[in-house]
PDB file of C-alpha atoms and ligand atoms in Angstrom:
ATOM      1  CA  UNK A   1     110.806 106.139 130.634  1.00 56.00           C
ATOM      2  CA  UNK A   2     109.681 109.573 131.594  1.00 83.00           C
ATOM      3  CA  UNK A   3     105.489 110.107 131.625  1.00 93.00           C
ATOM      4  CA  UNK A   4     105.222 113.128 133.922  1.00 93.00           C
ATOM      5  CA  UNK A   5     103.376 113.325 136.965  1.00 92.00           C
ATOM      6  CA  UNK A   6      99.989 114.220 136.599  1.00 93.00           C
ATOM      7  CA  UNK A   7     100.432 116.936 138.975  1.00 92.00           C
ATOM      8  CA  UNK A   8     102.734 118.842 136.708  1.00 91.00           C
ATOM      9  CA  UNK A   9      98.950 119.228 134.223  1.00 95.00           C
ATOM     10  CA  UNK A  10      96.353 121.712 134.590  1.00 95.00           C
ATOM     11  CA  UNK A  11      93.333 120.719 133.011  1.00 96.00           C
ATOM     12  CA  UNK A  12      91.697 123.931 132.622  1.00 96.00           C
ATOM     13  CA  UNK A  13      94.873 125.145 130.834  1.00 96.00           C
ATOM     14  CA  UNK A  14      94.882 122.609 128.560  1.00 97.00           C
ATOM     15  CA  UNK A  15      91.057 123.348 127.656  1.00 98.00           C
ATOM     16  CA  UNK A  16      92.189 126.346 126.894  1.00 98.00           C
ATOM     17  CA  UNK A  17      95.227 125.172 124.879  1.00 98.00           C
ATOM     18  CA  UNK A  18      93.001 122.799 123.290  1.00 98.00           C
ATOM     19  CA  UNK A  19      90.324 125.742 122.258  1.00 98.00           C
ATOM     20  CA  UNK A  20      93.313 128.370 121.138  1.00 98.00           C
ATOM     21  CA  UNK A  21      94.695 125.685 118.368  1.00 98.00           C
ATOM     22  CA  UNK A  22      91.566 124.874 116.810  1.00 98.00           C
ATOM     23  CA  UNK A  23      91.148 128.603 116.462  1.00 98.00           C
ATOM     24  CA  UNK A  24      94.266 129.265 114.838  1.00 98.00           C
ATOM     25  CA  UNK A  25      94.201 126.046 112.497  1.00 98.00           C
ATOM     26  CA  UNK A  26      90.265 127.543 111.120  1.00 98.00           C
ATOM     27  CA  UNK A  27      92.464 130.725 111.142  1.00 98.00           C
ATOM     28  CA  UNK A  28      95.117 129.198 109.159  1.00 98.00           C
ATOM     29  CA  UNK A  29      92.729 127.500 106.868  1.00 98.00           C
ATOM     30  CA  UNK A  30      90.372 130.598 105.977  1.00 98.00           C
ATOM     31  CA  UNK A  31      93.333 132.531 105.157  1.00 97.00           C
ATOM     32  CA  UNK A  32      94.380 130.297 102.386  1.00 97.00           C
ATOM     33  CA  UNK A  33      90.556 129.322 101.641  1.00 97.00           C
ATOM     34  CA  UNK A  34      90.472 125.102 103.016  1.00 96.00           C
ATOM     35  CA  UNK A  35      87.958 124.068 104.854  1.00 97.00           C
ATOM     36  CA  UNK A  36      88.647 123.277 108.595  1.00 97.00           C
ATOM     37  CA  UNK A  37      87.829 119.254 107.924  1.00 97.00           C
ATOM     38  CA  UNK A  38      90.958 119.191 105.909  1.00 97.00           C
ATOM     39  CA  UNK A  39      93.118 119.857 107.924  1.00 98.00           C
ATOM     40  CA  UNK A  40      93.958 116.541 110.991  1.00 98.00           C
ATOM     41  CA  UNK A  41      94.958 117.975 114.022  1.00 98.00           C
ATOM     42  CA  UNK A  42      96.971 114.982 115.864  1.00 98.00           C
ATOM     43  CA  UNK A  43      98.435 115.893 119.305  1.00 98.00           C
ATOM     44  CA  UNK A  44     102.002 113.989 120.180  1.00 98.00           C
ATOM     45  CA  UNK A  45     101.506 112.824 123.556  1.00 98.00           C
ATOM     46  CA  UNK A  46     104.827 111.850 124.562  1.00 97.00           C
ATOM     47  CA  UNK A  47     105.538 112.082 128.081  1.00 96.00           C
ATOM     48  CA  UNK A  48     101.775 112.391 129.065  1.00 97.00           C
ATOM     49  CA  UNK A  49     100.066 110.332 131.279  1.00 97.00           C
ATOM     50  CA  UNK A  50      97.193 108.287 129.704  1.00 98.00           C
ATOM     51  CA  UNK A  51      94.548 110.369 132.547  1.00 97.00           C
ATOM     52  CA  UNK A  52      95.347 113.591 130.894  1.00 98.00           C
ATOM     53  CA  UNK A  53      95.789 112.318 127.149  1.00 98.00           C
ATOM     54  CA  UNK A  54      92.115 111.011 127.675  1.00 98.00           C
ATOM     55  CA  UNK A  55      90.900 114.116 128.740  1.00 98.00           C
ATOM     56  CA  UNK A  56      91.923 116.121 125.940  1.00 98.00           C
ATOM     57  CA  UNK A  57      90.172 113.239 123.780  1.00 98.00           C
ATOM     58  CA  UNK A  58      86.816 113.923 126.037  1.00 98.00           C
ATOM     59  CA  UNK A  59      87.389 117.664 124.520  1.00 98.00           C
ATOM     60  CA  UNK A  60      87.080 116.341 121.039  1.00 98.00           C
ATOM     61  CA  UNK A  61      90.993 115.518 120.476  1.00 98.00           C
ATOM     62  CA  UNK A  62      90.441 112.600 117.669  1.00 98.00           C
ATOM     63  CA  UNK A  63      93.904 111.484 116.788  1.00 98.00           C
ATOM     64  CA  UNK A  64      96.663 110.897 119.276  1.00 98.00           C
ATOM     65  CA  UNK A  65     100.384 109.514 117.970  1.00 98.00           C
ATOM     66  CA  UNK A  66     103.522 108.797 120.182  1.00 98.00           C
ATOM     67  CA  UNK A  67     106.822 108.180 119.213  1.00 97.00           C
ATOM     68  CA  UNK A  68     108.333 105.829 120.955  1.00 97.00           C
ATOM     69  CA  UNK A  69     107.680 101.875 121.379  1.00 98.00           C
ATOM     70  CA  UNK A  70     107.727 101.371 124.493  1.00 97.00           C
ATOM     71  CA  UNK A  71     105.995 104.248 125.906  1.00 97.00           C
ATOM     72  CA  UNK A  72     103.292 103.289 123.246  1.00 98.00           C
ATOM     73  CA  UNK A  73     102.930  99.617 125.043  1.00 98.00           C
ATOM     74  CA  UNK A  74     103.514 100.814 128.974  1.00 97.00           C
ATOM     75  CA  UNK A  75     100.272 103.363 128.405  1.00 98.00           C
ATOM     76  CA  UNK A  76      98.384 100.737 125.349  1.00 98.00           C
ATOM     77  CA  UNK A  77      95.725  99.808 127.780  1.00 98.00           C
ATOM     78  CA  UNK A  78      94.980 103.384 129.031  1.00 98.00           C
ATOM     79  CA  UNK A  79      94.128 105.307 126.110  1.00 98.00           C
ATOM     80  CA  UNK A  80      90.145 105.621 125.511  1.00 98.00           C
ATOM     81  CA  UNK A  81      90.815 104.754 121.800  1.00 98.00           C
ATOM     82  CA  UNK A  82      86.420 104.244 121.705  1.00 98.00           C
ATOM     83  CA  UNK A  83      86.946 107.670 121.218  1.00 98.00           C
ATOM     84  CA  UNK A  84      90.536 108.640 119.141  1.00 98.00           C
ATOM     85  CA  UNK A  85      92.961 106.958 116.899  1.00 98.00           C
ATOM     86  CA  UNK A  86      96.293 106.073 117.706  1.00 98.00           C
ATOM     87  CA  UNK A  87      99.548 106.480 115.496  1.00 98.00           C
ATOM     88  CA  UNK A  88     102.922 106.105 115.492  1.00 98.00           C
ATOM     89  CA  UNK A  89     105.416 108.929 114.365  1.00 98.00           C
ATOM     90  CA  UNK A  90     108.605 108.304 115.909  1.00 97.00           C
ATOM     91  CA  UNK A  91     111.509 106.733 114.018  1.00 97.00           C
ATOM     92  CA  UNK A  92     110.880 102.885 114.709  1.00 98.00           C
ATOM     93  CA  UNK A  93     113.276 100.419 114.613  1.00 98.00           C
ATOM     94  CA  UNK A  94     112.680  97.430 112.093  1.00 98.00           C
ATOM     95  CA  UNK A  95     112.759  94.828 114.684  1.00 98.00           C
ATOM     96  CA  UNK A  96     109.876  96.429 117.081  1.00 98.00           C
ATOM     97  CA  UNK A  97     107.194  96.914 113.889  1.00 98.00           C
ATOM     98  CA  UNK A  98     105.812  93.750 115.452  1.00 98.00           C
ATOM     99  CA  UNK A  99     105.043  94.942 118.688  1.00 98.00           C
ATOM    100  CA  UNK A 100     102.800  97.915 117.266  1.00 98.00           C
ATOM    101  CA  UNK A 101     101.758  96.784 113.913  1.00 98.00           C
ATOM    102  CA  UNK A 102      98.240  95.832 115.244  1.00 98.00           C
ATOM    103  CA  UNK A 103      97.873  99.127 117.788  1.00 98.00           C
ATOM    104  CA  UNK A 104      98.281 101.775 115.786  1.00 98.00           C
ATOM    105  CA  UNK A 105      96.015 103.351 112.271  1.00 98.00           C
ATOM    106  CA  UNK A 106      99.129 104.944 110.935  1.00 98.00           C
ATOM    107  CA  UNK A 107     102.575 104.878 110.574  1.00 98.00           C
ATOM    108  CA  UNK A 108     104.276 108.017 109.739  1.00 98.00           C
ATOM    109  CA  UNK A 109     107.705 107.589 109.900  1.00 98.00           C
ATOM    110  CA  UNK A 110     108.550 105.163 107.185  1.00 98.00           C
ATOM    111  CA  UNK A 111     112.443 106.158 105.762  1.00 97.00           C
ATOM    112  CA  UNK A 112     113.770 102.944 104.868  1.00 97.00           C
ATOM    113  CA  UNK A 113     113.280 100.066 102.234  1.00 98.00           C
ATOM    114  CA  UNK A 114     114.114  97.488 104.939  1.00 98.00           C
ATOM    115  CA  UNK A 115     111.291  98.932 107.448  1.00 98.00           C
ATOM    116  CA  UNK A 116     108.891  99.196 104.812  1.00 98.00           C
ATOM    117  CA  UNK A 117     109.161  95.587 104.281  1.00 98.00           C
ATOM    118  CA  UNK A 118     108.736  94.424 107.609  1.00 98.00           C
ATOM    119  CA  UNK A 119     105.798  96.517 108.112  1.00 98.00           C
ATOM    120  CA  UNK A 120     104.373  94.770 104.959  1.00 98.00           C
ATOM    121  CA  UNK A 121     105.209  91.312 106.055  1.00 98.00           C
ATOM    122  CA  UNK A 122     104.088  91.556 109.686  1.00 98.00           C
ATOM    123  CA  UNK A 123     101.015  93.515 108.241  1.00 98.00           C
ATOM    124  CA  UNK A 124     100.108  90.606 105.432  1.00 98.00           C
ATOM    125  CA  UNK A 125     100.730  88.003 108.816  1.00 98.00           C
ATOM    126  CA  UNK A 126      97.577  89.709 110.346  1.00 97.00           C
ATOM    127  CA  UNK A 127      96.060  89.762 106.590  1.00 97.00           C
ATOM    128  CA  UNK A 128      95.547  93.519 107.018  1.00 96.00           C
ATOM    129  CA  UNK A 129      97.533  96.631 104.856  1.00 97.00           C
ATOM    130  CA  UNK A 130      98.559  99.230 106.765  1.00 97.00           C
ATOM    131  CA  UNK A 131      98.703 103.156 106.014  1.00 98.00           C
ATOM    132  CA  UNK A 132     102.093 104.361 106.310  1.00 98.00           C
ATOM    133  CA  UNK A 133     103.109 108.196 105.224  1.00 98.00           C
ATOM    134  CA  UNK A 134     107.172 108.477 104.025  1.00 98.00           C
ATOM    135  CA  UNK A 135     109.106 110.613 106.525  1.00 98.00           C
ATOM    136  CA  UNK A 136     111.231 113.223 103.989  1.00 97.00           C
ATOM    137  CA  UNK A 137     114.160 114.846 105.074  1.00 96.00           C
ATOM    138  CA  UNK A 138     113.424 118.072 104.187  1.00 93.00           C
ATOM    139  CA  UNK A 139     116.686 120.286 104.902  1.00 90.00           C
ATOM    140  CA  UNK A 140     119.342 117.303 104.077  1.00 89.00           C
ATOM    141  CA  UNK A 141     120.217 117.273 107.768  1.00 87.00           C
ATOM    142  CA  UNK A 142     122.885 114.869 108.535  1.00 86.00           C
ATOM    143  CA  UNK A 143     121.273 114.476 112.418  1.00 84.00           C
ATOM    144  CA  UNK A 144     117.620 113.988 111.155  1.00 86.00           C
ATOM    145  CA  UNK A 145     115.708 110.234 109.596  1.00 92.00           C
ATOM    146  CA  UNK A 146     114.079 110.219 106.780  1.00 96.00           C
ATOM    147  CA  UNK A 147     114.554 110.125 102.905  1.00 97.00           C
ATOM    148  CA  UNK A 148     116.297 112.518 100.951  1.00 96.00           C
ATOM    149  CA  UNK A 149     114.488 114.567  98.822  1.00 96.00           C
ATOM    150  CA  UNK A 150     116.408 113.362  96.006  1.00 96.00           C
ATOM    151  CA  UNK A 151     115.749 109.682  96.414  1.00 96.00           C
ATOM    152  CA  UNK A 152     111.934 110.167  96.835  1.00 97.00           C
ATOM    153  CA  UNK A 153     110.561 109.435  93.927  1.00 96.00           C
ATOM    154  CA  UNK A 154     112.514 106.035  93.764  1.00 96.00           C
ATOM    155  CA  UNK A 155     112.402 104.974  97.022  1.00 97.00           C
ATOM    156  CA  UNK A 156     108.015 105.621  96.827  1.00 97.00           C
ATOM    157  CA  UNK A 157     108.761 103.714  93.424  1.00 96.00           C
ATOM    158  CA  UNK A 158     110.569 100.545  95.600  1.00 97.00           C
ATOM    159  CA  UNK A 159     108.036 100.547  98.618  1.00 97.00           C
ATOM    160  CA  UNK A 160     104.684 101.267  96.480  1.00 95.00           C
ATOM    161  CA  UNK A 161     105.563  97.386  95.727  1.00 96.00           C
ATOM    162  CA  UNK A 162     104.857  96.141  99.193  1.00 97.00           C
ATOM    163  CA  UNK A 163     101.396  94.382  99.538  1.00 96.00           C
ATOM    164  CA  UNK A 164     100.991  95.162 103.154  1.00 97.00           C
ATOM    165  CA  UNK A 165     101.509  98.828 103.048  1.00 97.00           C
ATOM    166  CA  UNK A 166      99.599 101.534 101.321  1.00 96.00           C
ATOM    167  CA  UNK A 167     101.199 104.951 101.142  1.00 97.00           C
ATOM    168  CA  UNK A 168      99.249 107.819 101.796  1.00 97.00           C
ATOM    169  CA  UNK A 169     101.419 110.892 102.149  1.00 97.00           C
ATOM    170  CA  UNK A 170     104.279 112.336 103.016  1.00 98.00           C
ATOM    171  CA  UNK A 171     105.378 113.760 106.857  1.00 98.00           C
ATOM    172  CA  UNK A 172     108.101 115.932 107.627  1.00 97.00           C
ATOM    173  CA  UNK A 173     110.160 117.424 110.072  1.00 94.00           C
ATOM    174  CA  UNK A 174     111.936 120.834 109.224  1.00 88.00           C
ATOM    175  CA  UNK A 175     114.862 121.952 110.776  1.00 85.00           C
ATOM    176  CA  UNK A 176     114.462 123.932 114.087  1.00 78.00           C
ATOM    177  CA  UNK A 177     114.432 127.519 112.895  1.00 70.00           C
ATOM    178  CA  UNK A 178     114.333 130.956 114.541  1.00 70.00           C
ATOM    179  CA  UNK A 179     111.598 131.852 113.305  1.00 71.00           C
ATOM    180  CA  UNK A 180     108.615 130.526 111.312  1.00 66.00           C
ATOM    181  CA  UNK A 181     109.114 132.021 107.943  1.00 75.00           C
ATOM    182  CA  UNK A 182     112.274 130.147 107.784  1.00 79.00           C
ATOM    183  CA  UNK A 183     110.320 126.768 107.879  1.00 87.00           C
ATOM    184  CA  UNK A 184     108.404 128.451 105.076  1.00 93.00           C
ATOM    185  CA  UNK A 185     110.725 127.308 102.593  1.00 94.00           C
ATOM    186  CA  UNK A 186     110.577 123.957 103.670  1.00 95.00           C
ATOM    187  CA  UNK A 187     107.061 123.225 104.099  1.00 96.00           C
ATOM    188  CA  UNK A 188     106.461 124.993 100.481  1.00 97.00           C
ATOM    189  CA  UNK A 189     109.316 122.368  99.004  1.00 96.00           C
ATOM    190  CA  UNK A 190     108.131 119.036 100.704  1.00 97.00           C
ATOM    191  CA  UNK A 191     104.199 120.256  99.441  1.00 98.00           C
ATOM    192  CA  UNK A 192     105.583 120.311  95.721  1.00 98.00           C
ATOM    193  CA  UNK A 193     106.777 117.601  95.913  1.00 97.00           C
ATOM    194  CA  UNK A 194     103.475 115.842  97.397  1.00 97.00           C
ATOM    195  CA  UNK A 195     101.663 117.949  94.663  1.00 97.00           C
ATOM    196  CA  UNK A 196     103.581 116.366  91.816  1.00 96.00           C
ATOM    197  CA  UNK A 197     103.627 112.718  93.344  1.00 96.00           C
ATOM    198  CA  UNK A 198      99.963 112.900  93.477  1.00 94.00           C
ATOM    199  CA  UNK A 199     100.061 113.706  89.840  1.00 94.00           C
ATOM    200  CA  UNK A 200     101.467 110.560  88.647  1.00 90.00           C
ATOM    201  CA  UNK A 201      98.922 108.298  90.431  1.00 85.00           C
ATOM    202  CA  UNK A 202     101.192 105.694  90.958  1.00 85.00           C
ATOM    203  CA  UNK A 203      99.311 102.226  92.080  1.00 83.00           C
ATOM    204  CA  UNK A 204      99.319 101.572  95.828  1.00 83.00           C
ATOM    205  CA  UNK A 205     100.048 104.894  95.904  1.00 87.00           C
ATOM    206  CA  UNK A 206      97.125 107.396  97.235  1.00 90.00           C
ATOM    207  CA  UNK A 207      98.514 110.354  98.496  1.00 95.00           C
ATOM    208  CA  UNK A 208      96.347 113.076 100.169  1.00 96.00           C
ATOM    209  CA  UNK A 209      98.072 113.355 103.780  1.00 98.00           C
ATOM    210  CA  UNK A 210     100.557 115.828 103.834  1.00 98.00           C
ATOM    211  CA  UNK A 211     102.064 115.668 107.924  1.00 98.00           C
ATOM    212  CA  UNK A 212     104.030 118.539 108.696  1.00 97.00           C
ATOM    213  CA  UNK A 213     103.805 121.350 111.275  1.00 96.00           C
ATOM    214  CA  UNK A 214     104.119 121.133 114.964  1.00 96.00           C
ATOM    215  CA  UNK A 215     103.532 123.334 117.955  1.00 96.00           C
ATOM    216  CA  UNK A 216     105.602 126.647 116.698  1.00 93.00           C
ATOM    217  CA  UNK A 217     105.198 126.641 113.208  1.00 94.00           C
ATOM    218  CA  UNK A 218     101.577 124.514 112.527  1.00 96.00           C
ATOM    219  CA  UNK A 219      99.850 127.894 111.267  1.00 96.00           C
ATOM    220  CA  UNK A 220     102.771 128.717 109.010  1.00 95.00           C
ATOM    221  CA  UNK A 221     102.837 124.721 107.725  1.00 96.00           C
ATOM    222  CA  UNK A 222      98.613 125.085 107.505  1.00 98.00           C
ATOM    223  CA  UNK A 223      99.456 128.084 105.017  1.00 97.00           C
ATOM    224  CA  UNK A 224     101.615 126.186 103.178  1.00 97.00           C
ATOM    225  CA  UNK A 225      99.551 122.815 102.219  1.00 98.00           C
ATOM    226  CA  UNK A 226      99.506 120.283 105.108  1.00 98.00           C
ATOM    227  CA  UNK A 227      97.018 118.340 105.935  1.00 98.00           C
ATOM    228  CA  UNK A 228      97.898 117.086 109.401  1.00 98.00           C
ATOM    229  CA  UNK A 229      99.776 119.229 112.240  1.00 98.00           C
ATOM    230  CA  UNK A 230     101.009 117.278 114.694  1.00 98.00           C
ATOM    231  CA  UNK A 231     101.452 119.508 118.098  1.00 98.00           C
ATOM    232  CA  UNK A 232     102.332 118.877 121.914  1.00 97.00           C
ATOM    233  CA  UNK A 233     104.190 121.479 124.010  1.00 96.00           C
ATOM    234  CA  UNK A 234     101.424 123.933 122.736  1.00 97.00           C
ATOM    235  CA  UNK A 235      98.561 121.793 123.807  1.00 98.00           C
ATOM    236  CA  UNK A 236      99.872 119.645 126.947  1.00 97.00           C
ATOM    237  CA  UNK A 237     102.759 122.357 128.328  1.00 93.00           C
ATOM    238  CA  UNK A 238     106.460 122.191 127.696  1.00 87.00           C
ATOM    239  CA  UNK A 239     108.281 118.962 128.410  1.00 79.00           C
ATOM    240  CA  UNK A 240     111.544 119.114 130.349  1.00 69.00           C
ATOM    241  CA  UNK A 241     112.773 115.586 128.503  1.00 60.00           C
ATOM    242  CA  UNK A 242     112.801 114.699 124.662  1.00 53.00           C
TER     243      UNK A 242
HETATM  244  C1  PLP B 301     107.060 115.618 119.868  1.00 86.28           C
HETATM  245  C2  PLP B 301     106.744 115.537 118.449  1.00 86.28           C
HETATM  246  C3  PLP B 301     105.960 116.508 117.828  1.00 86.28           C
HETATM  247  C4  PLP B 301     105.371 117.711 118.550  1.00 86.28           C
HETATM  248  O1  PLP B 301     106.343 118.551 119.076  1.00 86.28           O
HETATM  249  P1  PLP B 301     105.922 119.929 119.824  1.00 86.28           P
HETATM  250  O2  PLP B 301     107.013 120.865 119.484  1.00 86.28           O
HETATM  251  O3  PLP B 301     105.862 119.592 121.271  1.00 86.28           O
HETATM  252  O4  PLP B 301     104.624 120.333 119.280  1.00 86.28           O
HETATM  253  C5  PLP B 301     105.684 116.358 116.474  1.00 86.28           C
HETATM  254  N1  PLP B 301     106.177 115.325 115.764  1.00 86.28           N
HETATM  255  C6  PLP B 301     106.943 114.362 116.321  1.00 86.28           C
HETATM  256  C7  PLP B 301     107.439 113.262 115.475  1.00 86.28           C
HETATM  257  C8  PLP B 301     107.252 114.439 117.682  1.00 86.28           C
HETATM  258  O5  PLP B 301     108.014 113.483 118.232  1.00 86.28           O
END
């Protein structure tokens, strides 16, 4: 488990962090005419202590999402979540969907039949449905989770069946890149692909979240059709572990 020590944050940098992105995602969205409410911006705390997560929330942060299980239930009780939503978007592990299928608004990292069962069955246990997003594996990387582009439309086709889900998008991680143009590609593919998927209206299926862009390369992914950037080094400082 590695939440950093509070002393390693600055709170007056991250107000300024905090200020800096907004400006460049209205940036991002005038230059390709959205409006600022449609785009989400949702800041991965991993590794931040609860204290400093809350703070940014105080600045007007309104969606939060970690990635990991049990960092999600050591800091549960800590996060002012009167005030933000809480998410999950790390790869998650069939047999833990229990332990955070009552925490968290949003799943975003759904990339296999078999999890998106469980998270219908423990979600029709509490009698609720869930939002869950498909995590696409944009590049084909043999390292990376996530469904092939090629099986997409099939495996939305399989889970769309599940009561106790209801799919609203698509998130994505691109491969890392030297530079942002390179992601270009990617984030143009995986937002064709959401495009035409929309286009079939498929029941259960409601697709207008489109998750992709993170601290780098947001701008870039704004530019190219998502919805919801999901940043931390840029907002919180760099982290020394995962
Ligand atoms: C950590 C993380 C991010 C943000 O990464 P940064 O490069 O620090 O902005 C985005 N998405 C997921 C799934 C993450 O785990």
């Amino acid at each position: 488990m590695t939440v950093r020590s509070l002393t390693e944050f600055n709170l007056k940098d991250i107000e300024y962090n905090y200020k800096l992105i907004n400006e460049r995602i209205s940036n991002a969205c005038q230059k390709v005419g959205k409006s600022r409410e449609e785009v989400i911006f949702l800041s991965a705390v991993k590794t931040v202590p609860c204290e400093i997560i809350n703070h940014a929330i105080s600045l007007g942060l309104k969606y939060i999402g970690e990635n990991k299980v049990q960092e999600l239930l050591q800091k549960y009780d800590e996060y002012d979540l009167k005030n933000a939503e809480l998410q999950f978007i790390g790869h998650l592990q069939t047999n833990k969907v229990k332990q955070i299928i009552d925490k968290v608004t949003l799943i975003q990292s759904v990339d296999s039949i078999k999890l998106a069962g469980e998270i219908s069955k423990r979600a029709e246990e509490l009698n609720k449905c869930i939002d869950v997003l498909i995590e696409v594996n944009a590049a084909g990387e043999q390292s990376k989770w996530g469904v092939d582009t090629e099986r997409l439309y099939e495996f939305i086709d399989e889970a769309r069946q599940f009561k106790g889900i209801s799919i609203k998008g698509l998130m994505t991680i691109p491969p890392i890149c030297e530079n942002q143009d390179e992601n270009r590609k990617y984030f143009s593919k995986i937002y064709k692909m959401f495009i035409d998927i929309q286009s079939k209206k498929m029941d259960n299926v409601n697709i207008h979240i489109l998750s992709m862009g993170m601290s780098d390369d947001y701008a870039a992914a704004i530019e190219e059709g998502a919805t919801m950037v999901r940043i931390g080094s840029a907002l919180f400082g760099k982290r020394v572990y995962y």
